[in-house]
Each structure stands twice: as C-alpha cells, then as structure tokens.
Tab-separated table of C-alpha atoms in Angstrom:
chain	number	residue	atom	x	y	z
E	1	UNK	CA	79.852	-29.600	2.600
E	2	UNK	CA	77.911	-29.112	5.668
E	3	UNK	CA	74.386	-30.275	3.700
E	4	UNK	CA	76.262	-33.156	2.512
E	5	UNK	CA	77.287	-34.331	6.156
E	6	UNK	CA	74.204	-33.345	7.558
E	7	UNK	CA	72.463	-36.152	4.404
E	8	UNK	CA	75.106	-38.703	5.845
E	9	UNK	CA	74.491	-38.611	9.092
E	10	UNK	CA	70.646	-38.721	8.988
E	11	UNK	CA	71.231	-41.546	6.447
E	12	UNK	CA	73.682	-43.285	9.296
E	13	UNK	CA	70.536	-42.872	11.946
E	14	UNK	CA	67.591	-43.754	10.233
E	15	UNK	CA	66.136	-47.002	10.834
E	16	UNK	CA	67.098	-50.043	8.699
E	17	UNK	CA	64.075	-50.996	6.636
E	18	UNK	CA	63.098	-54.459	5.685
E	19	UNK	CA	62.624	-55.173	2.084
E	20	UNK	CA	59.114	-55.682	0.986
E	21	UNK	CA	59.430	-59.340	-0.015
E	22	UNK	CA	60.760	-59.855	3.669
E	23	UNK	CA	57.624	-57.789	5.162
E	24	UNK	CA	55.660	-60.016	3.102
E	25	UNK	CA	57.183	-63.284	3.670
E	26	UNK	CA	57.495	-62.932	7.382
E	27	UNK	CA	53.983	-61.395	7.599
E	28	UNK	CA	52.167	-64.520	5.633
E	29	UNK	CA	54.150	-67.351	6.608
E	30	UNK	CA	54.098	-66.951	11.012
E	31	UNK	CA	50.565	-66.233	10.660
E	32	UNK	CA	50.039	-69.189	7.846
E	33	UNK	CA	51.904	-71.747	10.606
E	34	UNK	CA	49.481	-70.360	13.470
E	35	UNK	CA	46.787	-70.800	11.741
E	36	UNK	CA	47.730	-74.307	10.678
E	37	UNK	CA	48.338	-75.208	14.112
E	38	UNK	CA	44.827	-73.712	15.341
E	39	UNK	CA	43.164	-75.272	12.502
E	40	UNK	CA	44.709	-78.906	12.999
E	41	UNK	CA	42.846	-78.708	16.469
E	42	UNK	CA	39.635	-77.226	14.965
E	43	UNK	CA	39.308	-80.330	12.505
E	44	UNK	CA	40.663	-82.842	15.324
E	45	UNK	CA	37.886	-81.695	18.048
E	46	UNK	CA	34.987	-82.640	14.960
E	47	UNK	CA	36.532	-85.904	14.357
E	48	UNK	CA	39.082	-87.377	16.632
E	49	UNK	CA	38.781	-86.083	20.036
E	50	UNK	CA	35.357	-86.894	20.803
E	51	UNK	CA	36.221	-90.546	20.349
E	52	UNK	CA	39.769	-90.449	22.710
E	53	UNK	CA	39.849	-87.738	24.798
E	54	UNK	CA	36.450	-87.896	26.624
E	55	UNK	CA	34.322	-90.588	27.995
E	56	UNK	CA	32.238	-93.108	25.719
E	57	UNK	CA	28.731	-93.353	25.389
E	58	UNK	CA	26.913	-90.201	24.571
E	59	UNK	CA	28.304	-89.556	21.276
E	60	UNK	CA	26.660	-85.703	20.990
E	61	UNK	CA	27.896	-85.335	24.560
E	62	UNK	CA	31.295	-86.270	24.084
E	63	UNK	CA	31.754	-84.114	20.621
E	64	UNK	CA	29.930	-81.140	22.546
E	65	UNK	CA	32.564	-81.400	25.142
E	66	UNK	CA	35.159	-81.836	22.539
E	67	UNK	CA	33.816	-78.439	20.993
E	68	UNK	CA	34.081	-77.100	24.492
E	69	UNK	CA	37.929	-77.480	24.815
E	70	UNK	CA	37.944	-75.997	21.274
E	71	UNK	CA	36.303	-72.768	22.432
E	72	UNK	CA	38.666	-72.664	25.519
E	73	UNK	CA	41.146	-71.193	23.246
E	74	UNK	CA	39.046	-68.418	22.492
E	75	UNK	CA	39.231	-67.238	26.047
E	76	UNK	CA	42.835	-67.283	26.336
E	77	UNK	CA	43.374	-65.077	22.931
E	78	UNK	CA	42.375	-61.506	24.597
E	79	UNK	CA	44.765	-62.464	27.524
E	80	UNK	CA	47.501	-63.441	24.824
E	81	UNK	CA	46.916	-60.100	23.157
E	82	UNK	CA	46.809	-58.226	26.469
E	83	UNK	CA	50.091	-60.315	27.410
E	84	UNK	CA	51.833	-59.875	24.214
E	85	UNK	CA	50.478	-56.525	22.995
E	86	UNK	CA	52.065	-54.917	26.078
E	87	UNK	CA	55.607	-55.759	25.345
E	88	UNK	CA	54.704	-55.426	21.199
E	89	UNK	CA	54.330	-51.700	22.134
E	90	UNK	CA	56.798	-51.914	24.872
E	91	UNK	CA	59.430	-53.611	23.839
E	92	UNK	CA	59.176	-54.373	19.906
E	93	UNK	CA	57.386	-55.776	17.296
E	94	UNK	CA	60.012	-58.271	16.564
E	95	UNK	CA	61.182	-59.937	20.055
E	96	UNK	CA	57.028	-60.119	20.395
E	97	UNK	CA	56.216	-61.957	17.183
E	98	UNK	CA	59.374	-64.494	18.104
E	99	UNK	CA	57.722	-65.323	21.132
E	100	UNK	CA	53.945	-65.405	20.052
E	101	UNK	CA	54.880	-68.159	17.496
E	102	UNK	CA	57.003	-70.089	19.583
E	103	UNK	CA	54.344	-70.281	21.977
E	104	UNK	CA	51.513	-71.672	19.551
E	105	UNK	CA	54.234	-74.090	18.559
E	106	UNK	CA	54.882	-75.894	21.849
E	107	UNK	CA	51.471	-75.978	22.868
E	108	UNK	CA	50.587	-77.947	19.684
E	109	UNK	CA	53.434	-80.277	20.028
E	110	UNK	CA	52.365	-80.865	23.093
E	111	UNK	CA	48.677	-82.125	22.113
E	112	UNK	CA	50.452	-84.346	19.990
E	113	UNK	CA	52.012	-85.995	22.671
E	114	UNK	CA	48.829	-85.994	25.214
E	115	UNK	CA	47.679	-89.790	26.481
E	116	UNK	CA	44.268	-90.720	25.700
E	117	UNK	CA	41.027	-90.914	28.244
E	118	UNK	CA	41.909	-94.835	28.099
E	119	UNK	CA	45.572	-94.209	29.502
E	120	UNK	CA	45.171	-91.337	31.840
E	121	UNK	CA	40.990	-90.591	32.609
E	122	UNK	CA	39.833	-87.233	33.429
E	123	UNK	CA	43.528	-86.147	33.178
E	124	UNK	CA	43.255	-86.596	29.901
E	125	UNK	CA	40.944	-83.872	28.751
E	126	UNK	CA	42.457	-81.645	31.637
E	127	UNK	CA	45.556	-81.246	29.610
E	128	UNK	CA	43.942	-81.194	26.663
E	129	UNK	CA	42.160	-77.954	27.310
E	130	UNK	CA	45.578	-76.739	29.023
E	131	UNK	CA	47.667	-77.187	25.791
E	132	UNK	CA	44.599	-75.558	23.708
E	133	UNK	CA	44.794	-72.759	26.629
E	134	UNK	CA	48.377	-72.235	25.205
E	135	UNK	CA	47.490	-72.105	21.767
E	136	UNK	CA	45.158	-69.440	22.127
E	137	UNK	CA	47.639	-67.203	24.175
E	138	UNK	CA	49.745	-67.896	21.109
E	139	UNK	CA	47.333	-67.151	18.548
E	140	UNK	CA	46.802	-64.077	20.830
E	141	UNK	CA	49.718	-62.026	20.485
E	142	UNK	CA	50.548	-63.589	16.963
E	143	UNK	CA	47.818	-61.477	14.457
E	144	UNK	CA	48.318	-57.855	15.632
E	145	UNK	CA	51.753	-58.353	15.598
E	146	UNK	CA	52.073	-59.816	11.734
E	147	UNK	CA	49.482	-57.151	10.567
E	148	UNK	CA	51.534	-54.650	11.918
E	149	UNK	CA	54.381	-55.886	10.640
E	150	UNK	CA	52.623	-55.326	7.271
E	151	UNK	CA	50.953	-52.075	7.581
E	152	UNK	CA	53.801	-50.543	9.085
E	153	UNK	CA	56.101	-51.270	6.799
E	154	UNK	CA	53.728	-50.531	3.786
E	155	UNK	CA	53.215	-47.974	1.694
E	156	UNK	CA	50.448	-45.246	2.722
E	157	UNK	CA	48.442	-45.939	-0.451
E	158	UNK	CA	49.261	-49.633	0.056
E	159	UNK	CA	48.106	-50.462	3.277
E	160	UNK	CA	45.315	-52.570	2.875
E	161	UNK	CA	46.642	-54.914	0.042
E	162	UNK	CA	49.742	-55.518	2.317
E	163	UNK	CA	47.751	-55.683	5.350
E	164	UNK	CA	45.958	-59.047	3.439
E	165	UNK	CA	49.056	-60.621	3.188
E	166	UNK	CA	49.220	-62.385	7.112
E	167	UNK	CA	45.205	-62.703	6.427
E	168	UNK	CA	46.192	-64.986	3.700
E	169	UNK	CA	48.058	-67.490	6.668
E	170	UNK	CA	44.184	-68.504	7.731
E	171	UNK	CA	43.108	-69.462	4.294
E	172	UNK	CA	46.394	-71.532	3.577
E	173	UNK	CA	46.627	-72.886	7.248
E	174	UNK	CA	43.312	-74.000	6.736
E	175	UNK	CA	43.669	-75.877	3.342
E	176	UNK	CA	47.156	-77.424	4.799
E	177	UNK	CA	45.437	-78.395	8.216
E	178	UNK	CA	42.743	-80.413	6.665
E	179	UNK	CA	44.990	-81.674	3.522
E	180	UNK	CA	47.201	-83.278	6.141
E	181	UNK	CA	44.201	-85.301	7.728
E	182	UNK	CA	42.914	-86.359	4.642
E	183	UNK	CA	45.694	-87.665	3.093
E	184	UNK	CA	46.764	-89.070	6.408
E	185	UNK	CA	42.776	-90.740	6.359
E	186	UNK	CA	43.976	-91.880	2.897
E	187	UNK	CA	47.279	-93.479	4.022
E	188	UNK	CA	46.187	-95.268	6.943
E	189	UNK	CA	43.534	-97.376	7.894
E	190	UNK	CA	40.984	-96.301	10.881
E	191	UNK	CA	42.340	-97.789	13.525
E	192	UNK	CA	46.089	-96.493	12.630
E	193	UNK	CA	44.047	-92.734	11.763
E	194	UNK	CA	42.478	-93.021	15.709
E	195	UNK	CA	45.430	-94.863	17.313
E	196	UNK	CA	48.577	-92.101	16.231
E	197	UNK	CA	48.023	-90.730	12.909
E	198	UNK	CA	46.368	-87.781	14.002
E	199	UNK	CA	49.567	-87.014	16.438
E	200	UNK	CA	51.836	-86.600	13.035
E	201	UNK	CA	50.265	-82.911	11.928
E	202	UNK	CA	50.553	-82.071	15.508
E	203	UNK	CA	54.340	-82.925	16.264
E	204	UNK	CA	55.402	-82.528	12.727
E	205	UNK	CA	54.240	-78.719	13.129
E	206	UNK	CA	57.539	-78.243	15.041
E	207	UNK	CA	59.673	-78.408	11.639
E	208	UNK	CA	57.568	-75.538	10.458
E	209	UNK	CA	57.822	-73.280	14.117
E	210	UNK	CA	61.335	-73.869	12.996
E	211	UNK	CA	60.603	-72.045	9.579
E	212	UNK	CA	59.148	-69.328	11.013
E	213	UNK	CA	61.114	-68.590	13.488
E	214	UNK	CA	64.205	-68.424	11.298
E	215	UNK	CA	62.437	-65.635	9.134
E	216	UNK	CA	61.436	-63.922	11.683
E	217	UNK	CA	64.418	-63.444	13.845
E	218	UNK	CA	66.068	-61.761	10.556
E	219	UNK	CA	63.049	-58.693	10.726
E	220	UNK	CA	64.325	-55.284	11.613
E	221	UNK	CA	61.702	-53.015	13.960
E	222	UNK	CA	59.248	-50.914	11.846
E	223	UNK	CA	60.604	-48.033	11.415
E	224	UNK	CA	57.801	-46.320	12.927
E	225	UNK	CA	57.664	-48.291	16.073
E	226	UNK	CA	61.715	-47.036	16.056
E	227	UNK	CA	60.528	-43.366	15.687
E	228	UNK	CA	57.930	-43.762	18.638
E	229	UNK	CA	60.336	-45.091	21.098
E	230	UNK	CA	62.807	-42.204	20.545
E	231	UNK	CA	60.122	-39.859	20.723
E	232	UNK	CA	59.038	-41.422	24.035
E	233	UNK	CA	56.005	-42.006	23.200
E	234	UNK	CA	55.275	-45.407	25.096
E	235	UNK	CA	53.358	-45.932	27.248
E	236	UNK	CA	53.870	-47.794	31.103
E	237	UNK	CA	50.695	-49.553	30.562
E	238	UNK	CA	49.156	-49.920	26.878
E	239	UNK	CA	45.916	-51.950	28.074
E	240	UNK	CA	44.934	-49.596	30.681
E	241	UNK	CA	45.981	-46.500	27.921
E	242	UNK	CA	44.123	-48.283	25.702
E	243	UNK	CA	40.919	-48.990	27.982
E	244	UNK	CA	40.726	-45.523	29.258
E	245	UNK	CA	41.963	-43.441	26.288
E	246	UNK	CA	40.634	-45.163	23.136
E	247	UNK	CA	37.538	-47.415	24.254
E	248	UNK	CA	35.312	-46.286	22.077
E	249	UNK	CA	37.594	-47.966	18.967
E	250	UNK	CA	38.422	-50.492	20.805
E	251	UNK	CA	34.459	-51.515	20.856
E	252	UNK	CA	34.206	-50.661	17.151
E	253	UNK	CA	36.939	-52.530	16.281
E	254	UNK	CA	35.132	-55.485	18.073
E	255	UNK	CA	31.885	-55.735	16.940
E	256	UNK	CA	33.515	-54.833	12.964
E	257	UNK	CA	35.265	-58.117	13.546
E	258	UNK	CA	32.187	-59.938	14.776
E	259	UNK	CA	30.256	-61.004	11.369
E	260	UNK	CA	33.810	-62.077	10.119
E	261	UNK	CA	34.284	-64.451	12.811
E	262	UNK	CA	31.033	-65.689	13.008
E	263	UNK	CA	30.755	-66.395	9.373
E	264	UNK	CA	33.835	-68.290	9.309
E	265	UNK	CA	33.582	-71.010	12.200
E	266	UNK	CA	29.976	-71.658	11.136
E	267	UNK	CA	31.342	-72.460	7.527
E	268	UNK	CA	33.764	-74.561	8.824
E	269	UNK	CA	33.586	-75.992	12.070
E	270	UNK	CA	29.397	-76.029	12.056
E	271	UNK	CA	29.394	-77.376	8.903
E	272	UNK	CA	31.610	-79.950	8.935
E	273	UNK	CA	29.906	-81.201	11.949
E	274	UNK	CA	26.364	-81.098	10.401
E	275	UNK	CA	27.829	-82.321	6.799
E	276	UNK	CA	29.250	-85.773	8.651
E	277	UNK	CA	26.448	-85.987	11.442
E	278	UNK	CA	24.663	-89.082	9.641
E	279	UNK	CA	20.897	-88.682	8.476
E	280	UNK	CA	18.072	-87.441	9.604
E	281	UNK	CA	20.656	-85.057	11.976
E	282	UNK	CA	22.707	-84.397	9.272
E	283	UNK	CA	23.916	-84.651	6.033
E	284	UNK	CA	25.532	-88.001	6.468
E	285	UNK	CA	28.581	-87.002	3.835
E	286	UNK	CA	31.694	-88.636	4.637
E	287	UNK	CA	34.562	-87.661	6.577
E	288	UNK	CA	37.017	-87.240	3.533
E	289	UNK	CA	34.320	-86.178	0.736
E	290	UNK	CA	33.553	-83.177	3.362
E	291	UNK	CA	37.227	-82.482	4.302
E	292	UNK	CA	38.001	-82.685	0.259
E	293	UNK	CA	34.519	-80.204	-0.458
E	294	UNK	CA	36.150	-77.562	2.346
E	295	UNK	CA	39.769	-77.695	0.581
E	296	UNK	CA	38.338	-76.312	-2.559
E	297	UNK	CA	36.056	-74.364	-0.867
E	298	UNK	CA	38.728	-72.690	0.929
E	299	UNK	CA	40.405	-71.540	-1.893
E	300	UNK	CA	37.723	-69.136	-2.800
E	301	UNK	CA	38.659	-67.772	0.265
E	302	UNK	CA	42.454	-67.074	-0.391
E	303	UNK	CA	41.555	-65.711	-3.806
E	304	UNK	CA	39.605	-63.302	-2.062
E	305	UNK	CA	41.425	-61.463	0.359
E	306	UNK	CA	44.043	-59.653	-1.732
E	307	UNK	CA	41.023	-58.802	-3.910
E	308	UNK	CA	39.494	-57.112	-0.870
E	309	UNK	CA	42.561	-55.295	-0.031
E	310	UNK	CA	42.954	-53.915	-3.319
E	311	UNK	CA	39.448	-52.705	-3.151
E	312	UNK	CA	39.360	-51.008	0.209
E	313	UNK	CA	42.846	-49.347	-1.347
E	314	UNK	CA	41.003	-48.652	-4.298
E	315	UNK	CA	37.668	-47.179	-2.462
E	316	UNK	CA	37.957	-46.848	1.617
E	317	UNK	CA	38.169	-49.441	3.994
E	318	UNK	CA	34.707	-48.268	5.327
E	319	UNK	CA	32.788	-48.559	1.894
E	320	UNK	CA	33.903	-51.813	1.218
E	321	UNK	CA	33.336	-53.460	4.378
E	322	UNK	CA	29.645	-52.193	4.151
E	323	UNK	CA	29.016	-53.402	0.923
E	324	UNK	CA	30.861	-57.315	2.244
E	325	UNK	CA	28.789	-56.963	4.802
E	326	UNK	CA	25.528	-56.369	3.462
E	327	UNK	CA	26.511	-59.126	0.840
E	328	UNK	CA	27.004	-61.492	3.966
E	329	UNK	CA	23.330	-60.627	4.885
E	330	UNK	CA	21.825	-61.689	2.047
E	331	UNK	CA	24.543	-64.811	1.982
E	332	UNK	CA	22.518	-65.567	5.556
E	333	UNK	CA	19.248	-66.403	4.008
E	334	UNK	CA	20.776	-69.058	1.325
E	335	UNK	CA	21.071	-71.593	4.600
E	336	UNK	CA	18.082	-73.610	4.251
E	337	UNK	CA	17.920	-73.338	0.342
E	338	UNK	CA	21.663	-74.783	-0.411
E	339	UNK	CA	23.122	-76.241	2.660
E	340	UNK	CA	19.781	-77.989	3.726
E	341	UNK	CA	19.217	-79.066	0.238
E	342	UNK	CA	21.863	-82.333	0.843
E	343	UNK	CA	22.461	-81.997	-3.208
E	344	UNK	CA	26.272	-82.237	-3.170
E	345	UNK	CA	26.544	-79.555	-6.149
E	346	UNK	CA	24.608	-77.180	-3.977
E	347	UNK	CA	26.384	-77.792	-0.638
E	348	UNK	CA	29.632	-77.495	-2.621
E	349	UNK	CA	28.328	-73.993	-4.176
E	350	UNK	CA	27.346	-72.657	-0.917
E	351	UNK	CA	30.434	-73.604	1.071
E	352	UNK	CA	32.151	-72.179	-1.784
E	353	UNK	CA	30.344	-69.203	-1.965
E	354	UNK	CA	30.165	-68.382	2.073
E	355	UNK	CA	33.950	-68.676	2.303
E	356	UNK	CA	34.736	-66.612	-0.832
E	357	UNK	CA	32.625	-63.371	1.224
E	358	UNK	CA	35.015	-64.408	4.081
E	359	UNK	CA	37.697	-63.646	1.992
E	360	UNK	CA	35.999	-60.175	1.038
E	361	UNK	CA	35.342	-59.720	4.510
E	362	UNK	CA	38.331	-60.870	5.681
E	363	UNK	CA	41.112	-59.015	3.853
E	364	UNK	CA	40.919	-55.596	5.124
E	365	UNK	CA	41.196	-56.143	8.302
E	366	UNK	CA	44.618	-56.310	8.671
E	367	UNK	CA	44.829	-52.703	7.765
E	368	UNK	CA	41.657	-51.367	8.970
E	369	UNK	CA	41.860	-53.000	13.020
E	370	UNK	CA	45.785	-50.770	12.917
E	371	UNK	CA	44.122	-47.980	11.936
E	372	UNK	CA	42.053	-47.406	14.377
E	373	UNK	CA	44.673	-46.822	17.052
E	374	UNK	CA	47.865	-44.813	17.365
E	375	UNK	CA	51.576	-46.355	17.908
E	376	UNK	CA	51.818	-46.631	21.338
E	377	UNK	CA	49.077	-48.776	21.868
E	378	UNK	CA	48.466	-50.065	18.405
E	379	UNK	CA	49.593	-53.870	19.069
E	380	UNK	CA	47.737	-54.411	22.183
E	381	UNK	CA	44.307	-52.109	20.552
E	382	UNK	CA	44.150	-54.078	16.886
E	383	UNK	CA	45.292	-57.553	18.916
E	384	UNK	CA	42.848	-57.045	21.587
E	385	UNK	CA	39.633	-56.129	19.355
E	386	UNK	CA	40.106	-58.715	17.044
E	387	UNK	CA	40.814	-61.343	19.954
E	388	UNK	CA	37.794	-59.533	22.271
E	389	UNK	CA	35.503	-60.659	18.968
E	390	UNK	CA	36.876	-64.474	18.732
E	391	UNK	CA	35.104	-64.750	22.055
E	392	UNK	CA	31.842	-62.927	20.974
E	393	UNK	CA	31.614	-64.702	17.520
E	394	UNK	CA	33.655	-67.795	16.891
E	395	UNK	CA	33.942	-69.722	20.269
E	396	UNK	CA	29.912	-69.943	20.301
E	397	UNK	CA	29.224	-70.046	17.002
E	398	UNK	CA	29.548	-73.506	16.457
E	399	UNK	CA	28.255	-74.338	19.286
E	400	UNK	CA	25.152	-71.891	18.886
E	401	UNK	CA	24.252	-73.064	15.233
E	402	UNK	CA	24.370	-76.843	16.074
E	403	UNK	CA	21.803	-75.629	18.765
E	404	UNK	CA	19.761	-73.878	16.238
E	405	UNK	CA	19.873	-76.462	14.260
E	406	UNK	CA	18.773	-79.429	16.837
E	407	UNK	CA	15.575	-77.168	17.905
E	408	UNK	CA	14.218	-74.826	15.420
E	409	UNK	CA	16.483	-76.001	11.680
E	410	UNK	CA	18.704	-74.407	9.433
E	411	UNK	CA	16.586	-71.370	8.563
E	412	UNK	CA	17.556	-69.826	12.169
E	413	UNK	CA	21.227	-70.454	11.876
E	414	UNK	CA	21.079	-68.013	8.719
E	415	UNK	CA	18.903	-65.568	11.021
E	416	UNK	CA	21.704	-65.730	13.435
E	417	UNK	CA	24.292	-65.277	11.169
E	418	UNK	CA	22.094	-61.968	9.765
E	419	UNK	CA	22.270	-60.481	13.196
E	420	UNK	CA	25.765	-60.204	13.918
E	421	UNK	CA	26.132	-59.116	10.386
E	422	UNK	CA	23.637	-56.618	11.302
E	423	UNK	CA	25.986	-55.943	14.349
E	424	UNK	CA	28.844	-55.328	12.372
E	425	UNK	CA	27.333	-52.830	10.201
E	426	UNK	CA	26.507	-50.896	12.652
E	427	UNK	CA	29.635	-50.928	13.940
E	428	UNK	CA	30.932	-49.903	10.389
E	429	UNK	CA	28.882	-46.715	9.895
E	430	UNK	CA	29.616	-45.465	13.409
E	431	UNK	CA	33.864	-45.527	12.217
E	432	UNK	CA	35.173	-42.880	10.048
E	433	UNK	CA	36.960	-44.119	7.065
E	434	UNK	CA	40.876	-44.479	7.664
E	435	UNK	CA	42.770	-45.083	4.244
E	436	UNK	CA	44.555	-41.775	4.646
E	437	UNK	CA	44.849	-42.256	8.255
E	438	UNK	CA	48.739	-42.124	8.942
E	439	UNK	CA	50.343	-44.617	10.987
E	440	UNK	CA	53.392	-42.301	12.070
C-alpha cells in the first residue's frame, strides 16, 4: 500500500510532458516563421531595397549599402541570444520562445510599413536598419530555444533526428520567402512589385506570428529544465557562467558553426546577386528564373537535414560533421567550373548540389550546439555560439565573395569558402563526440 502511494505521488509531481508531435510541431513551425521573416528581408535587400530605400545613382553603391543593413542583423543576434538565453535558463524555455517570436514578428511588420528614401530621406534607411536590428534580436533568442525544445524533449538515442526538426524552419522559410516574391513578381506588374507589393510578405507575416504563437503558448517546460530549477541549479548570470566556466565550448561551438553559415549566405544571397548582376559582372539571369532555380534548389536542402540527423544518430555527431565537412571542401573548388560556367543546367546542378551539403551540414546542429553545454546555461551557450558565428560567417560572406569576385573571380570565392571549412574542421576534431552525452 505504501509502494503504491509512494508510485502516485511521484506520478502527481513529475513534470507534464509534451507529446512528440507537439515537440515537433512547435519546434519546426516558430523557427520555419523566423526564418521566413529573415529570409523575406534577405531576398528584399538583393532586389528591392537598393532601388527605395537608399539614394539613386550608384547602383553597386546603393545594393552594397542595402547588403549593409542586411548584415546589421547579424550583430544584434549574439545580443538577442545573450538577452533571451538569460531568462531561457532563468526563467523557462517556454515564456522565452513566446517572446523571441513575437519579437521577429513586429519588427518585420514594421519594415512593411517603412516610407521610402523618396518620402522620408536619410530617415528612411535609419529605420530600416532599426527594424532589421529587431529582427536579429528576434532571430537571436529564437534557435537555441526551438532546438532545445527538441533535444530536450527527445529521446537519448533520438536526439539528433529531433534536433533537425526546427533546422528544417530555414529550408521551408526559405522556399516560402522567395515563393511569395515570385508569385507576387508574377501577379503584378513592376511598378505595382516596387511601389507596395513587396510590403504584402512583410505585413502578411503577422497572420503567421499569430500561428506560432498559438502553438507555442500550449508547450509545457522540458522536463529537464523543470528538474534543474528544483535542484537549484541556475545560475544568477548564465553569460558570465558561461564565459568564465565553459569558454572553451563556447569557441568550438563557434567556429563548428562557421563553414555552415558561410556556405549558406554565399549560395543564396551571393549568388543571387551575381546570377541577376547583368553581363560581363554577372550572369545576367533574370530575377524570377533565379528566384524559381533557388526554390528547387532549396529543396535539396530540406531533404537533407533529417538525413543528417539520422546519420549523426546512426554514427556520432563528430564523424559525420567531418565527413560534411570535408565534402564541403571539395564542394569549394566546383566554383569556377559550374557557377562560372553561365550554362543554366550547370548553375542549376551546383546550386542544387551546394545547398543539399547545407542540409548535411546543417541538420545536426540542433543537437550537437546543446550538447556541448550543461542545463543551466545551455540556452544562452548553444544560442550564443551559433549567433557568435552568424557574425563571423554569414554577415560578411556576401559581402566578402562579391569582393572576391569584382577583383580576383570566382576561383577565390571557392578558396574562401575552403578556409572556413578548413576552420570548422578543426574545430570538429578538437570536440569529443556527444551522442551519449546526457542532457539531464
């Protein structure tokens, strides 16, 4: 009799657990709506801003400043994950990822709404960069939170192919963000397209905050995150526990991000810029056949990452990012050979091919960044390293490559794609493996 109220009672106190379509719904869809907001302004700085938000007559000027706004977001995601992480390890998990998304989702609203150079001048661009500020903070505190929400709530033997379920929200944002412009391109003539077409993906985005929010707010706390606070484990001050207790992941975790992010905005943003620049500069594609070569391109990418997450299940996080990574490498030398070649088929294989290895690349991260650090501090560590790295190898990386590009050709973009690659696998063999790592 005694057992039997002893089972009860533990059964009364233990933490309600979300169901696993739940962990995976919630985890995939906030991070797919972030992403779709981010991306929106990603596509919007190539092709729209330069033309509205910044002062005519320089054309590479004005798209180079456009770029500029686009990496100001970048800077604000490490203070979004220092800002956020400390009350996701503080606070909750839950309250956190309510207020990272609603965050991203008034900021883009707001860019919707923004007056043009034309209306307003230098204001313009001011707020521009302002409301991309906000995004980033969003985007910030939103990706540690959703792969913990996954991890946490997976399965030990699981972790990885759960933790590439919110990596799947940048592969569908994506697709979504630039299906939206070109069917809006489709729809509407130029001059509607410039004038307030692009506002709709912007201020529509607001039905799908809506969406996400609803899903979220019906989470319960990961269990472990429960166990932690009874235990008192928190901490006052993750950042500063997590700075002087646990720097050496914390740089790991950074530069095992970096080829990732590199790869990615050089496939998209770079490209797209150097597929529409017109000839000799360029490729001189069209706006929509480049949009419409990225879409399917993209979905390479999303096949990819669950793929990856099964593997590093299958055979170590540690092995298979090596291998990815290696892969990437090689990837770097195709530049020249398939992206230079302006053959259609060939640009189409290698955008194609590039964004697939993202995938690979890609999908274990949402288990492998958690691993690295323990409870108390494991929001604000995974958030911060993989934020820390957006700085390092996605705000420049467009930038960089068009550089490249302009002064010594595509064979050097590859080379600099090789050495952050190169980074990251160092990075790789100097972390132990962590599949059997527990998260308790």
């Amino acid at each position: 009799m005694q057992a039997t109220t002893t089972t009860l009672d533990a059964e009364a106190e233990a933490p309600p657990v979300n169901s696993r379509n739940k962990v995976i719904v919630a985890s995939l869809i906030g991070t797919a709506i972030e992403f779709f907001d981010f991306y929106i302004y990603a596509t919007a700085a190539v092709l729209i801003f330069p033309h509205i938000f910044f002062p005519q007559g320089d054309p590479t000027a004005a798209t180079l400043q456009s770029l500029a706004t686009f990496a100001i977001a970048f800077i604000a995601r490490p203070i979004g994950s220092a800002v956020f992480g400390h009350f996701g390890d503080r606070v909750g998990r839950k309250v956190t990822l309510v207020a990272s998304l609603l965050t991203m989702g008034v900021s883009t609203v707001l860019i919707g709404l923004l007056p043009t150079y034309e209306t307003i001048g230098i204001f313009a661009p001011i707020l521009l960069a302002l409301a991309r500020f906000g995004q980033g903070l969003g985007l910030g505190g939103e990706w540690g939170g959703a792969a913990l929400l996954a991890t946490e709530n997976a399965p030990s033997n699981k972790r990885a192919l759960y933790g590439s379920f919110p990596q799947l929200g940048a592969p569908i944002g994506f697709f979504f963000a630039n299906g939206t412009f070109l069917l809006l391109s489709w729809l509407l003539t130029e001059e509607q397209f410039m004038t307030w077409g692009w506002r709709v993906p912007f201020v529509a985005s607001a039905a799908l905050v809506l969406v996400g929010l609803y899903v979220r707010i019906s989470l319960h706390e990961a269990p472990v995150f429960t166990k932690a606070v009874k235990a008192g484990k928190q901490v006052r001050m993750p950042l500063g526990t997590l700075l002087s207790k646990h720097m050496k992941v914390t740089i790991l975790g950074t530069f095992i991000m970096l080829a990732t992010y590199t790869l990615f905005y050089i496939m998209t943003v770079y490209s797209m810029t150097y597929g529409t620049t017109p000839e000799p500069k360029g490729l001189g594609f069209s706006r929509n056949s480049f949009l419409l070569m990225l879409m399917i391109a993209v979905i390479g990418f999303g096949l990819m990452v669950p793929v990856a997450g099964y593997l590093a299940d299958a055979f170590g996080r540690r092995k298979t990012m090596i291998t990815i990574t290696c892969l990437m490498i090689v990837f770097a030398m195709l530049f020249p050979y398939m992206l230079g070649s302006g053959n259609q088929a060939l640009v189409m294989g290698f955008l194609v091919l590039g964004l697939s290895i993202m995938g690979l690349t890609f999908g274990p991260m949402g288990a492998l960044l958690p691993e690295l650090f323990p409870t108390e501090v494991r929001y604000t560590g995974a958030s911060f390293s993989y934020n820390v790295s957006s700085i390092l190898g996605a705000s420049v990386a467009p930038y960089i490559a068009a550089w490249l590009t302009a002064n010594y050709g595509l064979f050097y973009v590859g080379v600099y794609l090789a050495a952050m690659a190169a980074l990251t696998l160092i990075a790789l063999l100097l972390t132990k493996e962590t599949r059997h790592q527990s998260l308790g």
